[in-house]
Amino acid sequence: AQKITQTQPGMFVQEKEAVTLDCTYDTSDQSYGLFWYKQPSSGEMIFLIYQGSYDEQNATEGRYSLNFQKARKSANLVISASQLGDSAMYFCAYRDDKIIFGKGTRLHILP
Amino acid sequence: AAGVIQSPRHLIKEKRETATLKCYPIPRHDTVYWYQQGPGQDPQFLISFYEKMQSDKGSIPDRFSAQQFSDYHSELNMSSLELGDSALYFCASSSAGGMFSGNTIYFGEGSWLTVV
Protein backbone atom coordinates (compact mmCIF):
# COMPACT_ATOMS: atom_id res chain seq x y z
CA ALA A 1 0.00 0.00 0.00
CA GLN A 2 1.13 3.50 -0.70
CA LYS A 3 2.35 5.58 2.18
CA ILE A 4 3.05 9.26 2.61
CA THR A 5 5.47 10.49 5.27
CA GLN A 6 5.71 14.04 6.49
CA THR A 7 8.41 14.18 9.13
CA GLN A 8 7.82 17.75 10.33
CA PRO A 9 4.80 17.95 12.64
CA GLY A 10 5.32 21.70 13.03
CA MET A 11 7.51 24.47 11.70
CA PHE A 12 8.11 28.09 12.62
CA VAL A 13 9.40 30.39 9.90
CA GLN A 14 10.05 34.11 9.81
CA GLU A 15 7.89 36.10 7.41
CA LYS A 16 9.44 36.65 3.96
CA GLU A 17 11.74 33.66 4.33
CA ALA A 18 11.47 30.62 2.07
CA VAL A 19 10.27 27.39 3.63
CA THR A 20 10.55 23.78 2.56
CA LEU A 21 8.03 21.19 3.74
CA ASP A 22 9.25 17.63 3.44
CA CYS A 23 7.34 14.74 1.95
CA THR A 24 8.44 11.24 1.05
CA TYR A 25 6.32 8.47 -0.35
CA ASP A 26 6.51 4.75 -0.75
CA THR A 27 5.12 3.10 -3.85
CA SER A 28 5.89 0.42 -6.39
CA ASP A 29 3.68 2.07 -9.00
CA GLN A 30 5.25 3.61 -12.08
CA SER A 31 2.45 6.06 -12.74
CA TYR A 32 1.12 8.22 -9.94
CA GLY A 33 0.40 11.76 -8.87
CA LEU A 34 1.51 13.83 -5.92
CA PHE A 35 -0.38 16.78 -4.46
CA TRP A 36 0.00 19.41 -1.82
CA TYR A 37 -3.03 20.85 -0.06
CA LYS A 38 -3.29 23.72 2.41
CA GLN A 39 -5.78 23.60 5.26
CA PRO A 40 -6.22 26.85 7.18
CA SER A 41 -7.85 26.93 10.59
CA SER A 42 -11.23 27.49 8.93
CA GLY A 43 -11.02 23.91 7.68
CA GLU A 44 -11.27 24.01 3.92
CA MET A 45 -8.83 21.91 1.89
CA ILE A 46 -7.16 24.08 -0.73
CA PHE A 47 -5.33 22.57 -3.69
CA LEU A 48 -1.87 24.07 -4.13
CA ILE A 49 0.17 22.08 -6.62
CA TYR A 50 0.34 18.79 -8.52
CA GLN A 51 3.25 16.69 -9.82
CA GLY A 52 2.83 13.69 -12.10
CA SER A 53 5.36 10.89 -11.88
CA TYR A 54 6.22 11.26 -15.57
CA ASP A 55 6.53 15.03 -15.49
CA GLU A 56 10.09 15.95 -16.36
CA GLN A 57 9.98 19.38 -14.83
CA ASN A 58 9.20 20.34 -11.27
CA ALA A 59 5.75 21.85 -10.89
CA THR A 60 5.42 25.51 -10.01
CA GLU A 61 2.36 27.59 -9.10
CA GLY A 62 3.13 31.16 -8.15
CA ARG A 63 5.05 31.13 -4.86
CA TYR A 64 4.72 27.35 -4.62
CA SER A 65 7.10 24.90 -6.22
CA LEU A 66 7.46 21.19 -5.84
CA ASN A 67 10.97 19.76 -5.56
CA PHE A 68 10.36 16.33 -7.10
CA GLN A 69 13.13 13.77 -6.73
CA LYS A 70 11.72 10.58 -8.14
CA ALA A 71 14.66 8.31 -7.35
CA ARG A 72 14.54 9.40 -3.72
CA LYS A 73 10.73 9.30 -3.71
CA SER A 74 10.47 12.77 -2.32
CA ALA A 75 8.14 15.62 -3.22
CA ASN A 76 8.99 18.59 -1.06
CA LEU A 77 6.92 21.77 -1.19
CA VAL A 78 8.84 25.03 -1.36
CA ILE A 79 7.08 28.28 -0.49
CA SER A 80 9.04 31.34 -1.46
CA ALA A 81 8.74 34.67 0.35
CA SER A 82 6.41 33.36 3.04
CA GLN A 83 3.47 35.46 4.20
CA LEU A 84 1.47 35.53 7.42
CA GLY A 85 -1.46 34.06 5.50
CA ASP A 86 0.60 30.96 4.78
CA SER A 87 0.14 29.83 8.38
CA ALA A 88 -1.86 26.62 8.06
CA MET A 89 -1.67 22.84 8.00
CA TYR A 90 -0.09 21.47 4.84
CA PHE A 91 -0.80 17.98 3.57
CA CYS A 92 1.18 16.03 1.05
CA ALA A 93 -0.95 13.48 -0.75
CA TYR A 94 -0.51 10.55 -3.13
CA ARG A 95 -3.00 9.69 -5.79
CA ASP A 96 -3.78 6.41 -7.41
CA ASP A 97 -7.56 6.22 -7.81
CA LYS A 98 -8.13 8.19 -4.64
CA ILE A 99 -6.02 10.51 -2.53
CA ILE A 100 -4.04 9.27 0.45
CA PHE A 101 -2.87 11.98 2.81
CA GLY A 102 0.20 12.29 4.96
CA LYS A 103 -0.12 13.35 8.60
CA GLY A 104 0.51 16.98 7.72
CA THR A 105 2.86 19.74 8.78
CA ARG A 106 1.58 22.73 10.72
CA LEU A 107 3.35 25.84 9.47
CA HIS A 108 3.52 28.99 11.57
CA ILE A 109 4.74 32.18 9.93
CA LEU A 110 6.16 34.65 12.43
CA PRO A 111 5.90 38.42 11.87
CA ALA B 1 -15.18 29.15 -11.17
CA ALA B 2 -17.67 26.79 -9.58
CA GLY B 3 -16.31 24.68 -6.77
CA VAL B 4 -17.48 21.65 -4.87
CA ILE B 5 -20.51 22.59 -2.78
CA GLN B 6 -21.26 20.85 0.48
CA SER B 7 -24.25 21.24 2.73
CA PRO B 8 -24.89 21.76 5.51
CA ARG B 9 -21.69 23.45 6.62
CA HIS B 10 -22.40 22.74 10.27
CA LEU B 11 -24.58 20.10 11.85
CA ILE B 12 -25.24 19.17 15.45
CA LYS B 13 -26.89 15.83 16.18
CA GLU B 14 -27.51 13.74 19.24
CA LYS B 15 -26.23 10.22 19.73
CA ARG B 16 -28.21 7.60 17.85
CA GLU B 17 -29.68 10.14 15.48
CA THR B 18 -29.27 10.16 11.70
CA ALA B 19 -27.51 12.75 9.57
CA THR B 20 -27.32 13.33 5.83
CA LEU B 21 -24.59 15.32 4.13
CA LYS B 22 -24.90 16.51 0.56
CA CYS B 23 -22.26 17.18 -2.05
CA TYR B 24 -22.54 18.90 -5.42
CA PRO B 25 -19.43 18.28 -7.53
CA ILE B 26 -17.82 20.68 -9.93
CA PRO B 27 -19.78 20.70 -13.22
CA ARG B 28 -18.69 17.93 -15.60
CA HIS B 29 -16.89 16.05 -12.84
CA ASP B 30 -18.03 12.45 -12.81
CA THR B 31 -16.30 11.19 -9.67
CA VAL B 32 -17.09 12.01 -6.07
CA TYR B 33 -15.06 11.11 -2.98
CA TRP B 34 -15.96 11.32 0.70
CA TYR B 35 -13.39 11.83 3.45
CA GLN B 36 -13.64 12.03 7.23
CA GLN B 37 -11.20 14.15 9.22
CA GLY B 38 -11.25 13.79 12.98
CA PRO B 39 -9.80 16.48 15.27
CA GLY B 40 -6.06 16.80 14.69
CA GLN B 41 -6.08 13.98 12.15
CA ASP B 42 -5.42 13.67 8.46
CA PRO B 43 -8.43 13.04 6.22
CA GLN B 44 -9.40 9.40 5.87
CA PHE B 45 -10.97 8.08 2.70
CA LEU B 46 -14.49 6.72 3.14
CA ILE B 47 -15.95 5.95 -0.27
CA SER B 48 -15.99 7.08 -3.89
CA PHE B 49 -18.36 6.97 -6.84
CA TYR B 50 -17.75 7.08 -10.56
CA GLU B 51 -20.66 7.56 -12.93
CA LYS B 52 -23.11 6.82 -10.12
CA MET B 53 -21.51 3.50 -9.23
CA GLN B 54 -19.41 2.87 -6.15
CA SER B 55 -15.81 2.75 -7.33
CA ASP B 56 -13.82 2.30 -4.12
CA LYS B 57 -14.45 1.84 -0.44
CA GLY B 58 -12.27 2.78 2.46
CA SER B 59 -12.79 2.87 6.18
CA ILE B 60 -16.50 3.62 6.06
CA PRO B 61 -18.51 2.23 9.00
CA ASP B 62 -21.43 -0.05 8.22
CA ARG B 63 -23.69 2.58 9.80
CA PHE B 64 -22.82 4.91 6.93
CA SER B 65 -24.04 4.67 3.37
CA ALA B 66 -23.67 6.87 0.34
CA GLN B 67 -24.83 7.16 -3.21
CA GLN B 68 -24.36 9.28 -6.29
CA PHE B 69 -27.44 10.44 -8.14
CA SER B 70 -28.19 10.96 -11.82
CA ASP B 71 -27.21 14.63 -11.59
CA TYR B 72 -23.88 13.50 -10.06
CA HIS B 73 -24.55 14.97 -6.65
CA SER B 74 -23.85 12.64 -3.77
CA GLU B 75 -25.24 12.10 -0.29
CA LEU B 76 -23.60 10.54 2.74
CA ASN B 77 -26.08 9.05 5.18
CA MET B 78 -24.95 8.38 8.72
CA SER B 79 -27.15 6.48 11.14
CA SER B 80 -26.94 5.57 14.83
CA LEU B 81 -24.50 8.41 15.31
CA GLU B 82 -21.78 8.03 17.91
CA LEU B 83 -19.68 10.65 19.66
CA GLY B 84 -16.69 9.45 17.65
CA ASP B 85 -18.40 10.41 14.41
CA SER B 86 -17.82 14.07 15.25
CA ALA B 87 -15.54 15.23 12.48
CA LEU B 88 -15.11 17.36 9.42
CA TYR B 89 -16.52 15.55 6.40
CA PHE B 90 -15.12 16.45 3.02
CA CYS B 91 -16.52 15.78 -0.37
CA ALA B 92 -14.19 16.02 -3.35
CA SER B 93 -14.67 15.66 -7.08
CA SER B 94 -12.63 14.99 -10.17
CA SER B 95 -13.11 14.12 -13.82
CA ALA B 96 -11.89 11.18 -15.86
CA GLY B 97 -13.39 8.55 -13.64
CA GLY B 98 -10.79 8.55 -10.92
CA MET B 99 -8.27 6.85 -13.17
CA PHE B 100 -4.79 8.16 -12.89
CA SER B 101 -4.42 11.33 -14.86
CA GLY B 102 -3.34 14.87 -14.32
CA ASN B 103 -6.83 15.75 -13.24
CA THR B 104 -6.82 17.29 -9.83
CA ILE B 105 -9.16 16.26 -7.05
CA TYR B 106 -10.86 19.36 -5.68
CA PHE B 107 -12.33 19.49 -2.21
CA GLY B 108 -15.37 21.24 -0.86
CA GLU B 109 -15.22 23.39 2.26
CA GLY B 110 -16.37 20.49 4.40
CA SER B 111 -19.29 19.80 6.69
CA TRP B 112 -18.66 19.99 10.40
CA LEU B 113 -20.60 17.30 12.25
CA THR B 114 -20.84 17.46 16.02
CA VAL B 115 -22.48 14.58 17.84
CA VAL B 116 -23.55 15.35 21.42
Coordinates of C-alpha atoms in Angstrom, one line a residue:
Chain A
A1 CA 0.0 0.0 0.0
Q2 CA 1.1 3.5 -0.7
K3 CA 2.4 5.6 2.2
I4 CA 3.1 9.3 2.6
T5 CA 5.5 10.5 5.3
Q6 CA 5.7 14.0 6.5
T7 CA 8.4 14.2 9.1
Q8 CA 7.8 17.7 10.3
P9 CA 4.8 18.0 12.6
G10 CA 5.3 21.7 13.0
M11 CA 7.5 24.5 11.7
F12 CA 8.1 28.1 12.6
V13 CA 9.4 30.4 9.9
Q14 CA 10.0 34.1 9.8
E15 CA 7.9 36.1 7.4
K16 CA 9.4 36.7 4.0
E17 CA 11.7 33.7 4.3
A18 CA 11.5 30.6 2.1
V19 CA 10.3 27.4 3.6
T20 CA 10.5 23.8 2.6
L21 CA 8.0 21.2 3.7
D22 CA 9.3 17.6 3.4
C23 CA 7.3 14.7 1.9
T24 CA 8.4 11.2 1.1
Y25 CA 6.3 8.5 -0.4
D26 CA 6.5 4.8 -0.7
T27 CA 5.1 3.1 -3.9
S28 CA 5.9 0.4 -6.4
D29 CA 3.7 2.1 -9.0
Q30 CA 5.3 3.6 -12.1
S31 CA 2.4 6.1 -12.7
Y32 CA 1.1 8.2 -9.9
G33 CA 0.4 11.8 -8.9
L34 CA 1.5 13.8 -5.9
F35 CA -0.4 16.8 -4.5
W36 CA 0.0 19.4 -1.8
Y37 CA -3.0 20.8 -0.1
K38 CA -3.3 23.7 2.4
Q39 CA -5.8 23.6 5.3
P40 CA -6.2 26.9 7.2
S41 CA -7.8 26.9 10.6
S42 CA -11.2 27.5 8.9
G43 CA -11.0 23.9 7.7
E44 CA -11.3 24.0 3.9
M45 CA -8.8 21.9 1.9
I46 CA -7.2 24.1 -0.7
F47 CA -5.3 22.6 -3.7
L48 CA -1.9 24.1 -4.1
I49 CA 0.2 22.1 -6.6
Y50 CA 0.3 18.8 -8.5
Q51 CA 3.3 16.7 -9.8
G52 CA 2.8 13.7 -12.1
S53 CA 5.4 10.9 -11.9
Y54 CA 6.2 11.3 -15.6
D55 CA 6.5 15.0 -15.5
E56 CA 10.1 15.9 -16.4
Q57 CA 10.0 19.4 -14.8
N58 CA 9.2 20.3 -11.3
A59 CA 5.8 21.8 -10.9
T60 CA 5.4 25.5 -10.0
E61 CA 2.4 27.6 -9.1
G62 CA 3.1 31.2 -8.2
R63 CA 5.1 31.1 -4.9
Y64 CA 4.7 27.3 -4.6
S65 CA 7.1 24.9 -6.2
L66 CA 7.5 21.2 -5.8
N67 CA 11.0 19.8 -5.6
F68 CA 10.4 16.3 -7.1
Q69 CA 13.1 13.8 -6.7
K70 CA 11.7 10.6 -8.1
A71 CA 14.7 8.3 -7.3
R72 CA 14.5 9.4 -3.7
K73 CA 10.7 9.3 -3.7
S74 CA 10.5 12.8 -2.3
A75 CA 8.1 15.6 -3.2
N76 CA 9.0 18.6 -1.1
L77 CA 6.9 21.8 -1.2
V78 CA 8.8 25.0 -1.4
I79 CA 7.1 28.3 -0.5
S80 CA 9.0 31.3 -1.5
A81 CA 8.7 34.7 0.3
S82 CA 6.4 33.4 3.0
Q83 CA 3.5 35.5 4.2
L84 CA 1.5 35.5 7.4
G85 CA -1.5 34.1 5.5
D86 CA 0.6 31.0 4.8
S87 CA 0.1 29.8 8.4
A88 CA -1.9 26.6 8.1
M89 CA -1.7 22.8 8.0
Y90 CA -0.1 21.5 4.8
F91 CA -0.8 18.0 3.6
C92 CA 1.2 16.0 1.0
A93 CA -0.9 13.5 -0.8
Y94 CA -0.5 10.5 -3.1
R95 CA -3.0 9.7 -5.8
D96 CA -3.8 6.4 -7.4
D97 CA -7.6 6.2 -7.8
K98 CA -8.1 8.2 -4.6
I99 CA -6.0 10.5 -2.5
I100 CA -4.0 9.3 0.4
F101 CA -2.9 12.0 2.8
G102 CA 0.2 12.3 5.0
K103 CA -0.1 13.3 8.6
G104 CA 0.5 17.0 7.7
T105 CA 2.9 19.7 8.8
R106 CA 1.6 22.7 10.7
L107 CA 3.4 25.8 9.5
H108 CA 3.5 29.0 11.6
I109 CA 4.7 32.2 9.9
L110 CA 6.2 34.7 12.4
P111 CA 5.9 38.4 11.9
Chain B
A1 CA -15.2 29.1 -11.2
A2 CA -17.7 26.8 -9.6
G3 CA -16.3 24.7 -6.8
V4 CA -17.5 21.6 -4.9
I5 CA -20.5 22.6 -2.8
Q6 CA -21.3 20.8 0.5
S7 CA -24.3 21.2 2.7
P8 CA -24.9 21.8 5.5
R9 CA -21.7 23.5 6.6
H10 CA -22.4 22.7 10.3
L11 CA -24.6 20.1 11.8
I12 CA -25.2 19.2 15.4
K13 CA -26.9 15.8 16.2
E14 CA -27.5 13.7 19.2
K15 CA -26.2 10.2 19.7
R16 CA -28.2 7.6 17.8
E17 CA -29.7 10.1 15.5
T18 CA -29.3 10.2 11.7
A19 CA -27.5 12.8 9.6
T20 CA -27.3 13.3 5.8
L21 CA -24.6 15.3 4.1
K22 CA -24.9 16.5 0.6
C23 CA -22.3 17.2 -2.1
Y24 CA -22.5 18.9 -5.4
P25 CA -19.4 18.3 -7.5
I26 CA -17.8 20.7 -9.9
P27 CA -19.8 20.7 -13.2
R28 CA -18.7 17.9 -15.6
H29 CA -16.9 16.1 -12.8
D30 CA -18.0 12.4 -12.8
T31 CA -16.3 11.2 -9.7
V32 CA -17.1 12.0 -6.1
Y33 CA -15.1 11.1 -3.0
W34 CA -16.0 11.3 0.7
Y35 CA -13.4 11.8 3.5
Q36 CA -13.6 12.0 7.2
Q37 CA -11.2 14.2 9.2
G38 CA -11.2 13.8 13.0
P39 CA -9.8 16.5 15.3
G40 CA -6.1 16.8 14.7
Q41 CA -6.1 14.0 12.1
D42 CA -5.4 13.7 8.5
P43 CA -8.4 13.0 6.2
Q44 CA -9.4 9.4 5.9
F45 CA -11.0 8.1 2.7
L46 CA -14.5 6.7 3.1
I47 CA -16.0 6.0 -0.3
S48 CA -16.0 7.1 -3.9
F49 CA -18.4 7.0 -6.8
Y50 CA -17.8 7.1 -10.6
E51 CA -20.7 7.6 -12.9
K52 CA -23.1 6.8 -10.1
M53 CA -21.5 3.5 -9.2
Q54 CA -19.4 2.9 -6.2
S55 CA -15.8 2.7 -7.3
D56 CA -13.8 2.3 -4.1
K57 CA -14.4 1.8 -0.4
G58 CA -12.3 2.8 2.5
S59 CA -12.8 2.9 6.2
I60 CA -16.5 3.6 6.1
P61 CA -18.5 2.2 9.0
D62 CA -21.4 0.0 8.2
R63 CA -23.7 2.6 9.8
F64 CA -22.8 4.9 6.9
S65 CA -24.0 4.7 3.4
A66 CA -23.7 6.9 0.3
Q67 CA -24.8 7.2 -3.2
Q68 CA -24.4 9.3 -6.3
F69 CA -27.4 10.4 -8.1
S70 CA -28.2 11.0 -11.8
D71 CA -27.2 14.6 -11.6
Y72 CA -23.9 13.5 -10.1
H73 CA -24.5 15.0 -6.7
S74 CA -23.8 12.6 -3.8
E75 CA -25.2 12.1 -0.3
L76 CA -23.6 10.5 2.7
N77 CA -26.1 9.1 5.2
M78 CA -24.9 8.4 8.7
S79 CA -27.2 6.5 11.1
S80 CA -26.9 5.6 14.8
L81 CA -24.5 8.4 15.3
E82 CA -21.8 8.0 17.9
L83 CA -19.7 10.7 19.7
G84 CA -16.7 9.4 17.6
D85 CA -18.4 10.4 14.4
S86 CA -17.8 14.1 15.3
A87 CA -15.5 15.2 12.5
L88 CA -15.1 17.4 9.4
Y89 CA -16.5 15.5 6.4
F90 CA -15.1 16.4 3.0
C91 CA -16.5 15.8 -0.4
A92 CA -14.2 16.0 -3.4
S93 CA -14.7 15.7 -7.1
S94 CA -12.6 15.0 -10.2
S95 CA -13.1 14.1 -13.8
A96 CA -11.9 11.2 -15.9
G97 CA -13.4 8.5 -13.6
G98 CA -10.8 8.5 -10.9
M99 CA -8.3 6.8 -13.2
F100 CA -4.8 8.2 -12.9
S101 CA -4.4 11.3 -14.9
G102 CA -3.3 14.9 -14.3
N103 CA -6.8 15.8 -13.2
T104 CA -6.8 17.3 -9.8
I105 CA -9.2 16.3 -7.1
Y106 CA -10.9 19.4 -5.7
F107 CA -12.3 19.5 -2.2
G108 CA -15.4 21.2 -0.9
E109 CA -15.2 23.4 2.3
G110 CA -16.4 20.5 4.4
S111 CA -19.3 19.8 6.7
W112 CA -18.7 20.0 10.4
L113 CA -20.6 17.3 12.2
T114 CA -20.8 17.5 16.0
V115 CA -22.5 14.6 17.8
V116 CA -23.6 15.3 21.4

